[in-house]
Short mmCIF file of C-alpha atoms in Angstrom, two decimals:
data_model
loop_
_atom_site.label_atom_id
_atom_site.label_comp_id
_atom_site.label_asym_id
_atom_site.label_seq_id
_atom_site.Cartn_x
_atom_site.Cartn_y
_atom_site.Cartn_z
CA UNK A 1 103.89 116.60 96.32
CA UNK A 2 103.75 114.10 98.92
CA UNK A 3 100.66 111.73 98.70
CA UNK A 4 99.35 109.93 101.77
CA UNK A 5 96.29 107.80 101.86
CA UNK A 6 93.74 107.40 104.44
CA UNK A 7 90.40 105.55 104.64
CA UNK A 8 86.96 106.84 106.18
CA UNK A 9 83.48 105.83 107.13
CA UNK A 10 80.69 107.77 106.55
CA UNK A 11 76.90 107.85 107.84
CA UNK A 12 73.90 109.13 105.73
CA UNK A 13 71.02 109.54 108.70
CA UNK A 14 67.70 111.07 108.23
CA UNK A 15 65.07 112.25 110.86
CA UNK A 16 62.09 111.79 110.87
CA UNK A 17 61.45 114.79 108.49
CA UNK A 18 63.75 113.70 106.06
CA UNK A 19 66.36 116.25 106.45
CA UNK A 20 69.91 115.01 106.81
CA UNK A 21 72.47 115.23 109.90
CA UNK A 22 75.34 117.48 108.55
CA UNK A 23 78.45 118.66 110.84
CA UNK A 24 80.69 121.27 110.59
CA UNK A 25 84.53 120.96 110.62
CA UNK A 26 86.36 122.78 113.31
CA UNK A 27 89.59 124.71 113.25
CA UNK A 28 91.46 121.52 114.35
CA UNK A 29 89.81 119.59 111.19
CA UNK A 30 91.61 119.50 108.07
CA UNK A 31 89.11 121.51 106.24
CA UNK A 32 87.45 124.05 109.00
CA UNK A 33 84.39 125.54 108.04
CA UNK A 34 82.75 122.98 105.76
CA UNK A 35 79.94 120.54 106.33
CA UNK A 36 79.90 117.06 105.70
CA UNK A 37 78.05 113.72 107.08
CA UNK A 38 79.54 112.55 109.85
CA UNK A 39 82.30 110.28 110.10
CA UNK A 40 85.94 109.71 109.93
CA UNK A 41 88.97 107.69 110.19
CA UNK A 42 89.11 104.01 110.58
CA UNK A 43 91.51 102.73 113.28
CA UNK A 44 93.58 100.03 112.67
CA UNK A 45 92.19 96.42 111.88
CA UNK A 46 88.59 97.95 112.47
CA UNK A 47 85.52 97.35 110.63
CA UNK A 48 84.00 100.29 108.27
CA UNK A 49 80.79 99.47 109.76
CA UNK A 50 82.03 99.70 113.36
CA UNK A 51 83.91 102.89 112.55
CA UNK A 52 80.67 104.69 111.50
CA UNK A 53 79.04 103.68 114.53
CA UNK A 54 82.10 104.99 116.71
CA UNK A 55 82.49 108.00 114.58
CA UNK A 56 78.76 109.24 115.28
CA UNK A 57 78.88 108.49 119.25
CA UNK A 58 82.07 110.93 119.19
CA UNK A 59 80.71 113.51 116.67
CA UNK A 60 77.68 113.61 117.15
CA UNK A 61 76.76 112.03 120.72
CA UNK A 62 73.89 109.39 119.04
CA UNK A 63 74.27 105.96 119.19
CA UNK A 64 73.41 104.85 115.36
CA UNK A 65 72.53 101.10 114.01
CA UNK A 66 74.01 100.71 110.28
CA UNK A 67 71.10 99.59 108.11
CA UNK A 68 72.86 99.47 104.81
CA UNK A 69 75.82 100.49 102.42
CA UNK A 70 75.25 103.47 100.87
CA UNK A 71 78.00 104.53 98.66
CA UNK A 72 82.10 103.95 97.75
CA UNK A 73 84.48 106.86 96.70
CA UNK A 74 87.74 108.31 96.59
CA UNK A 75 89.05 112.18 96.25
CA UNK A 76 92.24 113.95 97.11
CA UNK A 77 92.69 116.57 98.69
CA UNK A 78 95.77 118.68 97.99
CA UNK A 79 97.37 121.21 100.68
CA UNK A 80 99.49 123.22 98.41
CA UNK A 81 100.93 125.13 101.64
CA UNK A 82 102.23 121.70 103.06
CA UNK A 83 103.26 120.31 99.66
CA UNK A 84 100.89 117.26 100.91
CA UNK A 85 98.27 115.27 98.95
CA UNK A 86 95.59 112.75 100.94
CA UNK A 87 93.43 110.42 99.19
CA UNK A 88 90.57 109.19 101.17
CA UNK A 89 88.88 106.45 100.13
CA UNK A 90 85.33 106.89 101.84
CA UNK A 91 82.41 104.11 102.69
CA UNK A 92 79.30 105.60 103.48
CA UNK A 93 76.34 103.67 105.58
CA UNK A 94 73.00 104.22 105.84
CA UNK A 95 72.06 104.52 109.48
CA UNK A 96 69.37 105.35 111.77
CA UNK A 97 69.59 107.08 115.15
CA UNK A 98 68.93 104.58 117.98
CA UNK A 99 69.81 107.10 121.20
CA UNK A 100 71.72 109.13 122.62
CA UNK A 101 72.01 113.26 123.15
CA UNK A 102 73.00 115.02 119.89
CA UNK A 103 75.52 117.35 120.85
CA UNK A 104 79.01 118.56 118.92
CA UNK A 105 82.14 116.60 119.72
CA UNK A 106 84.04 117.86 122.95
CA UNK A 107 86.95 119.66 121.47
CA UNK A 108 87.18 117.47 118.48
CA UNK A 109 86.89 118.16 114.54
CA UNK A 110 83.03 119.40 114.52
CA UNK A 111 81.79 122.15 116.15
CA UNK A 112 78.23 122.66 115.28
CA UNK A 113 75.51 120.04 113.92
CA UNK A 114 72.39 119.95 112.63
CA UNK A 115 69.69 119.02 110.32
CA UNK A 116 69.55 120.27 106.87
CA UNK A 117 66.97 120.10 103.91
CA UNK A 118 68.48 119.47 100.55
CA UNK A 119 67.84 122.89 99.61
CA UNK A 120 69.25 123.99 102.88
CA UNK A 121 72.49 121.75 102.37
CA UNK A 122 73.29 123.16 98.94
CA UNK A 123 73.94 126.90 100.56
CA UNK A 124 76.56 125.85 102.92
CA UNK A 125 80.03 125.04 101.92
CA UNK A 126 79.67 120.86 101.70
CA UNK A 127 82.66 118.60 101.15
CA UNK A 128 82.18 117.14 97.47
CA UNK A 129 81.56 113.49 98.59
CA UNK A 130 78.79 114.89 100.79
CA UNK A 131 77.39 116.98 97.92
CA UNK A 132 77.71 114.13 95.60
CA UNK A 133 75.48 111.89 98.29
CA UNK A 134 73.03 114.80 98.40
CA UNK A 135 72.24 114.92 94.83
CA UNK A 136 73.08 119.10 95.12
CA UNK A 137 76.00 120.49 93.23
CA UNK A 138 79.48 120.06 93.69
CA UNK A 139 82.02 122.86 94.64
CA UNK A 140 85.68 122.33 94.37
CA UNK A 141 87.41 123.03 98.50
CA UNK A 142 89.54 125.96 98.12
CA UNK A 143 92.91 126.23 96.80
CA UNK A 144 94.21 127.76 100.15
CA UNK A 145 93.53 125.26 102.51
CA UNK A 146 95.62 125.85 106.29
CA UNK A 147 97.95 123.58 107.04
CA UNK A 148 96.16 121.10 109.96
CA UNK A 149 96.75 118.01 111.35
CA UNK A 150 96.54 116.19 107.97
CA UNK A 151 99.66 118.28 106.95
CA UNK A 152 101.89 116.98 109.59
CA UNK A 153 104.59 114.48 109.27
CA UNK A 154 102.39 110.96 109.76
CA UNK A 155 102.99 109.97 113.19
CA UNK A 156 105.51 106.33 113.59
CA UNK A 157 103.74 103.09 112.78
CA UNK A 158 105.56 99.77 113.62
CA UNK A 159 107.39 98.71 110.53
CA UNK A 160 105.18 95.38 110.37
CA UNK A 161 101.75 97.32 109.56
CA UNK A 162 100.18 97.51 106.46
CA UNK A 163 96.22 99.05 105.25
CA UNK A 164 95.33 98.69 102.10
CA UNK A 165 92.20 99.43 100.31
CA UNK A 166 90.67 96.80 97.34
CA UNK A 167 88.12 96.72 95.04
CA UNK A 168 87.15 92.90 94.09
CA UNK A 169 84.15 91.62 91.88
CA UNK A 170 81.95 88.58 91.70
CA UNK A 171 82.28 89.01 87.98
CA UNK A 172 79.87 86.47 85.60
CA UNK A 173 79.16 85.93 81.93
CA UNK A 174 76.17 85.56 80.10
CA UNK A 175 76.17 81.53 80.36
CA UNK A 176 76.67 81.74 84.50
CA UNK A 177 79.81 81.44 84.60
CA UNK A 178 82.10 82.64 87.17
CA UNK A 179 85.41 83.68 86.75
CA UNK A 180 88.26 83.30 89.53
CA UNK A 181 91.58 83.96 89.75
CA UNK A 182 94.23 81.63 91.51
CA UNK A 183 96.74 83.72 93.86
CA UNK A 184 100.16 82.99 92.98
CA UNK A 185 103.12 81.66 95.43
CA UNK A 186 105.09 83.74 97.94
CA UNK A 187 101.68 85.51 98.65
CA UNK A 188 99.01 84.55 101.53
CA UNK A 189 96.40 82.62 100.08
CA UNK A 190 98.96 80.53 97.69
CA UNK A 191 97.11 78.06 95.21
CA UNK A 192 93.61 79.38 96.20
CA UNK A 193 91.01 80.82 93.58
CA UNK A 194 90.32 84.39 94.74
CA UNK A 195 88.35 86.73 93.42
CA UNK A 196 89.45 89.57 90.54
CA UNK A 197 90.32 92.93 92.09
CA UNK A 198 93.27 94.56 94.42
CA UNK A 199 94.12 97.43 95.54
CA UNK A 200 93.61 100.71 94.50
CA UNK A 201 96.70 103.55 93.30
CA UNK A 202 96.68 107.04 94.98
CA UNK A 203 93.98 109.22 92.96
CA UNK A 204 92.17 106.27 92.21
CA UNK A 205 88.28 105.41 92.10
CA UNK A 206 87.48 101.99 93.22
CA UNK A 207 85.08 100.71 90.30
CA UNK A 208 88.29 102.07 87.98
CA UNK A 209 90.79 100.21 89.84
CA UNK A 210 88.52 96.83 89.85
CA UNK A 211 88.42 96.96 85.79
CA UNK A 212 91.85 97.91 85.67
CA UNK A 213 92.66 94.71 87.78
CA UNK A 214 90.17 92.48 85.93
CA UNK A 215 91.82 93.51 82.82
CA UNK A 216 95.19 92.69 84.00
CA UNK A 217 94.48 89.31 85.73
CA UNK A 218 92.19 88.33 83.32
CA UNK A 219 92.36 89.84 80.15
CA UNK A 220 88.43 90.69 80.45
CA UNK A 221 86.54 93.29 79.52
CA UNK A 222 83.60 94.16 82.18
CA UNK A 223 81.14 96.26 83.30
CA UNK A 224 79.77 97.20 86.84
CA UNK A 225 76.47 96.26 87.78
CA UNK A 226 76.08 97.18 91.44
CA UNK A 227 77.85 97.81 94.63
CA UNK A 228 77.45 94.59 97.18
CA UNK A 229 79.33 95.11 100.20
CA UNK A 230 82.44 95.67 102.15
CA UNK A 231 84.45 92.86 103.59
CA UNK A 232 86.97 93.59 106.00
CA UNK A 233 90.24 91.41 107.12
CA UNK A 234 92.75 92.07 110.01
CA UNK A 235 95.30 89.54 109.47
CA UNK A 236 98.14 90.23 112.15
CA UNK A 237 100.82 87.49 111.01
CA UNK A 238 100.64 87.68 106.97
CA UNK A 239 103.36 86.23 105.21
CA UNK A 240 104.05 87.70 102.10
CA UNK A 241 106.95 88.18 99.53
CA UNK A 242 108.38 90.68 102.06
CA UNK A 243 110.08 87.46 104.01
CA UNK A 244 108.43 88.49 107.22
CA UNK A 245 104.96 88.84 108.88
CA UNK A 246 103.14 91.72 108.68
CA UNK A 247 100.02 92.78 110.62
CA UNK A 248 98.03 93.61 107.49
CA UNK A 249 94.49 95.25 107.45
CA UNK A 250 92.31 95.11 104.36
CA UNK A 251 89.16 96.76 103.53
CA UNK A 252 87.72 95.20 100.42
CA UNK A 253 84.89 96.70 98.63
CA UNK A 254 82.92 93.97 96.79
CA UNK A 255 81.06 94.59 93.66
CA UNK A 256 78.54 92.51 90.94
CA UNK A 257 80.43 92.53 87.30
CA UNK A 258 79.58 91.47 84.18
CA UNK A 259 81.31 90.40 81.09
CA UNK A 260 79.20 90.59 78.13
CA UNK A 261 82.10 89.11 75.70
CA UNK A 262 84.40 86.59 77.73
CA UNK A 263 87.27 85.49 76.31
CA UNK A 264 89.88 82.70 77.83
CA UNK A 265 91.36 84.45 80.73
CA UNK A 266 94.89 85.05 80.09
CA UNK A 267 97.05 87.32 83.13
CA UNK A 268 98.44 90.60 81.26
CA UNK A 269 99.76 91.93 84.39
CA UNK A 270 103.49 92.38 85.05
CA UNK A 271 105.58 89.20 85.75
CA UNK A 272 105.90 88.64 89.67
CA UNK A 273 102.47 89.91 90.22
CA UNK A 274 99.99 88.30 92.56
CA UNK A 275 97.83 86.32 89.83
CA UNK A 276 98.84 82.82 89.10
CA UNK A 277 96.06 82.17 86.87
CA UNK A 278 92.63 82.98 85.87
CA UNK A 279 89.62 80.94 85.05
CA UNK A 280 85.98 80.65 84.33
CA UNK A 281 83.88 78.11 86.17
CA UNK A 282 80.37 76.93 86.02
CA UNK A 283 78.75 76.57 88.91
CA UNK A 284 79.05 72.86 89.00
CA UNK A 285 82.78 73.07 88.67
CA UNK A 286 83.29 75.40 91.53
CA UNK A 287 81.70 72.78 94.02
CA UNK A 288 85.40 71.45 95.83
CA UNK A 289 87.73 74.28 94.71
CA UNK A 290 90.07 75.63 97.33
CA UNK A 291 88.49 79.17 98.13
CA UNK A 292 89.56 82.32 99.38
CA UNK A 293 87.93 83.89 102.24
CA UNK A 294 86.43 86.21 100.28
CA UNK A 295 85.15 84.27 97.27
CA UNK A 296 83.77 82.05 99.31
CA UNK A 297 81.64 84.62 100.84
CA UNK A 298 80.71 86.18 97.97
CA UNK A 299 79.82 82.88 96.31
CA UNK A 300 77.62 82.29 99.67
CA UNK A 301 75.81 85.34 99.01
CA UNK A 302 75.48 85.10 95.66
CA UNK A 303 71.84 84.42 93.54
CA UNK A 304 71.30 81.36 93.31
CA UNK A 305 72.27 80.91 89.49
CA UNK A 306 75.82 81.89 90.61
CA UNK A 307 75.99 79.86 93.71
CA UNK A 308 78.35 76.23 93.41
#
């Protein structure tokens, strides 16, 4: 079966009721018939958090404001007809309506809205991530699913574009340490302490990819302790170990992990892999350190105890 990947962002919204704006998938969606939140693809080099708010003006006509991250998933979906598998990996947002006419989208993928109670949500057909983020249970899509636009053969992208999908932690121990990794030559970032994680394999959840990674650059055993954001970085000249640039998009979902037993790091993962080295660091010792991008943010952001 051929497997294909895509990525999505998702809205939770509420009125003032409490009940939940669901819409229905049309015949041209890839699942007609069934209700989710609304939501969709991302477009290339584009923030989760401005897809949501795109997504909503064409599905549902209201202008949203994000208020918070929600949720992180993966599924696949498998059209047996087409002999095609898609994993989505899916952010969802909390948002709240700030204007606009709610109205389906114009010959697009919904064709009816509304607003549902919980109990009122659980006797339509929902998509499982939506019935997971309702708290209602969870119905497997059918077997049978028609062959749609998700079945076709993917449309050309230049040769020099790349998305991929990470999970990365701001992993500690029990003395405050925190532990880094140091990205290895021939890849962007070369000789700068990054944080453990990459990207996730087809069929793959992202809190199960990030331990899988930590294990493998690390050595470490961990354990999540919460969700903490999304980072998102549209690099259009990346020079990697394929010799040329590539105009790379990454959507990396951050997390908080903790190892209760640390050991000394040592990289398990397969020679030629990304990780140079691994290494714990107290907070005085990470004053100076070359950073990446993204452990510097999340070192930024992080409680104080963890800050440099």
């Amino acid at each position: 079966m051929e497997q294909r990947r895509r990525v999505g962002a998702y809205g939770v919204c509420r009125g003032s009721d409490g009940r939940v704006l669901l819409v229905r998938g049309s015949a041209l969606c890839p699942v007609p018939g069934v209700w989710q939140v609304p939501g969709g693809g991302l477009e290339h080099a584009e923030h989760p958090a401005h897809a949501v708010v795109r997504e909503f003006a064409e599905e549902t006509g209201l202008a949203v404001e994000v208020t918070g991250l929600r949720a992180v998933s993966a599924d696949v979906t498998a059209f047996r007809a087409a002999d095609v598998a898609v994993h989505t990996d899916r952010v969802v947002f909390d948002v709240v309506a700030r204007g606009g006419e709610l109205r389906p989208e114009p010959a697009g993928g919904t064709d009816e809205l509304g607003w549902f109670t919980t109990d009122e949500a659980a006797a339509v057909p929902l998509m499982p991530f939506t019935a997971e983020l309702l708290g209602v249970p969870v119905s497997p899509l059918p077997s049978d699913l028609p062959r749609s636009s998700a079945t076709e053969p993917a449309a050309a992208l230049p040769s020099d574009r790349r998305q991929r999908f990470g999970a990365y932690g701001l992993v500690t121990d029990p003395a405050g340490r925190v532990l880094l990794t140091m990205i290895a030559d021939g890849y962007p970032g070369a000789g700068r302490w990054h944080l453990p994680g990459g990207g996730t394999d087809h069929g793959e959840q992202p809190v199960a990819a990030l331990l899988r990674e930590l294990v493998e650059e690390s050595g470490q055993l961990g354990r999540v302790v919460e969700l903490i954001g999304v980072d998102n970085l549209h690099n259009p000249a990346a020079l990697g170990p394929e010799g040329r640039p590539l105009d790379w998009h990454g959507i990396r979902v951050l997390y908080r992990v903790a190892v209760d037993a640390p050991t000394e790091p040592r990289v398990t993962e397969l020679a030629g892999g990304s990780t140079a080295r691994a290494g714990w660091f107290t907070p005085e010792e990470l004053a100076g350190l070359p950073l990446s991008g993204i452990a510097a943010l999340a070192l930024a952001n992080a409680p104080t105890d963890e800050r440099p």
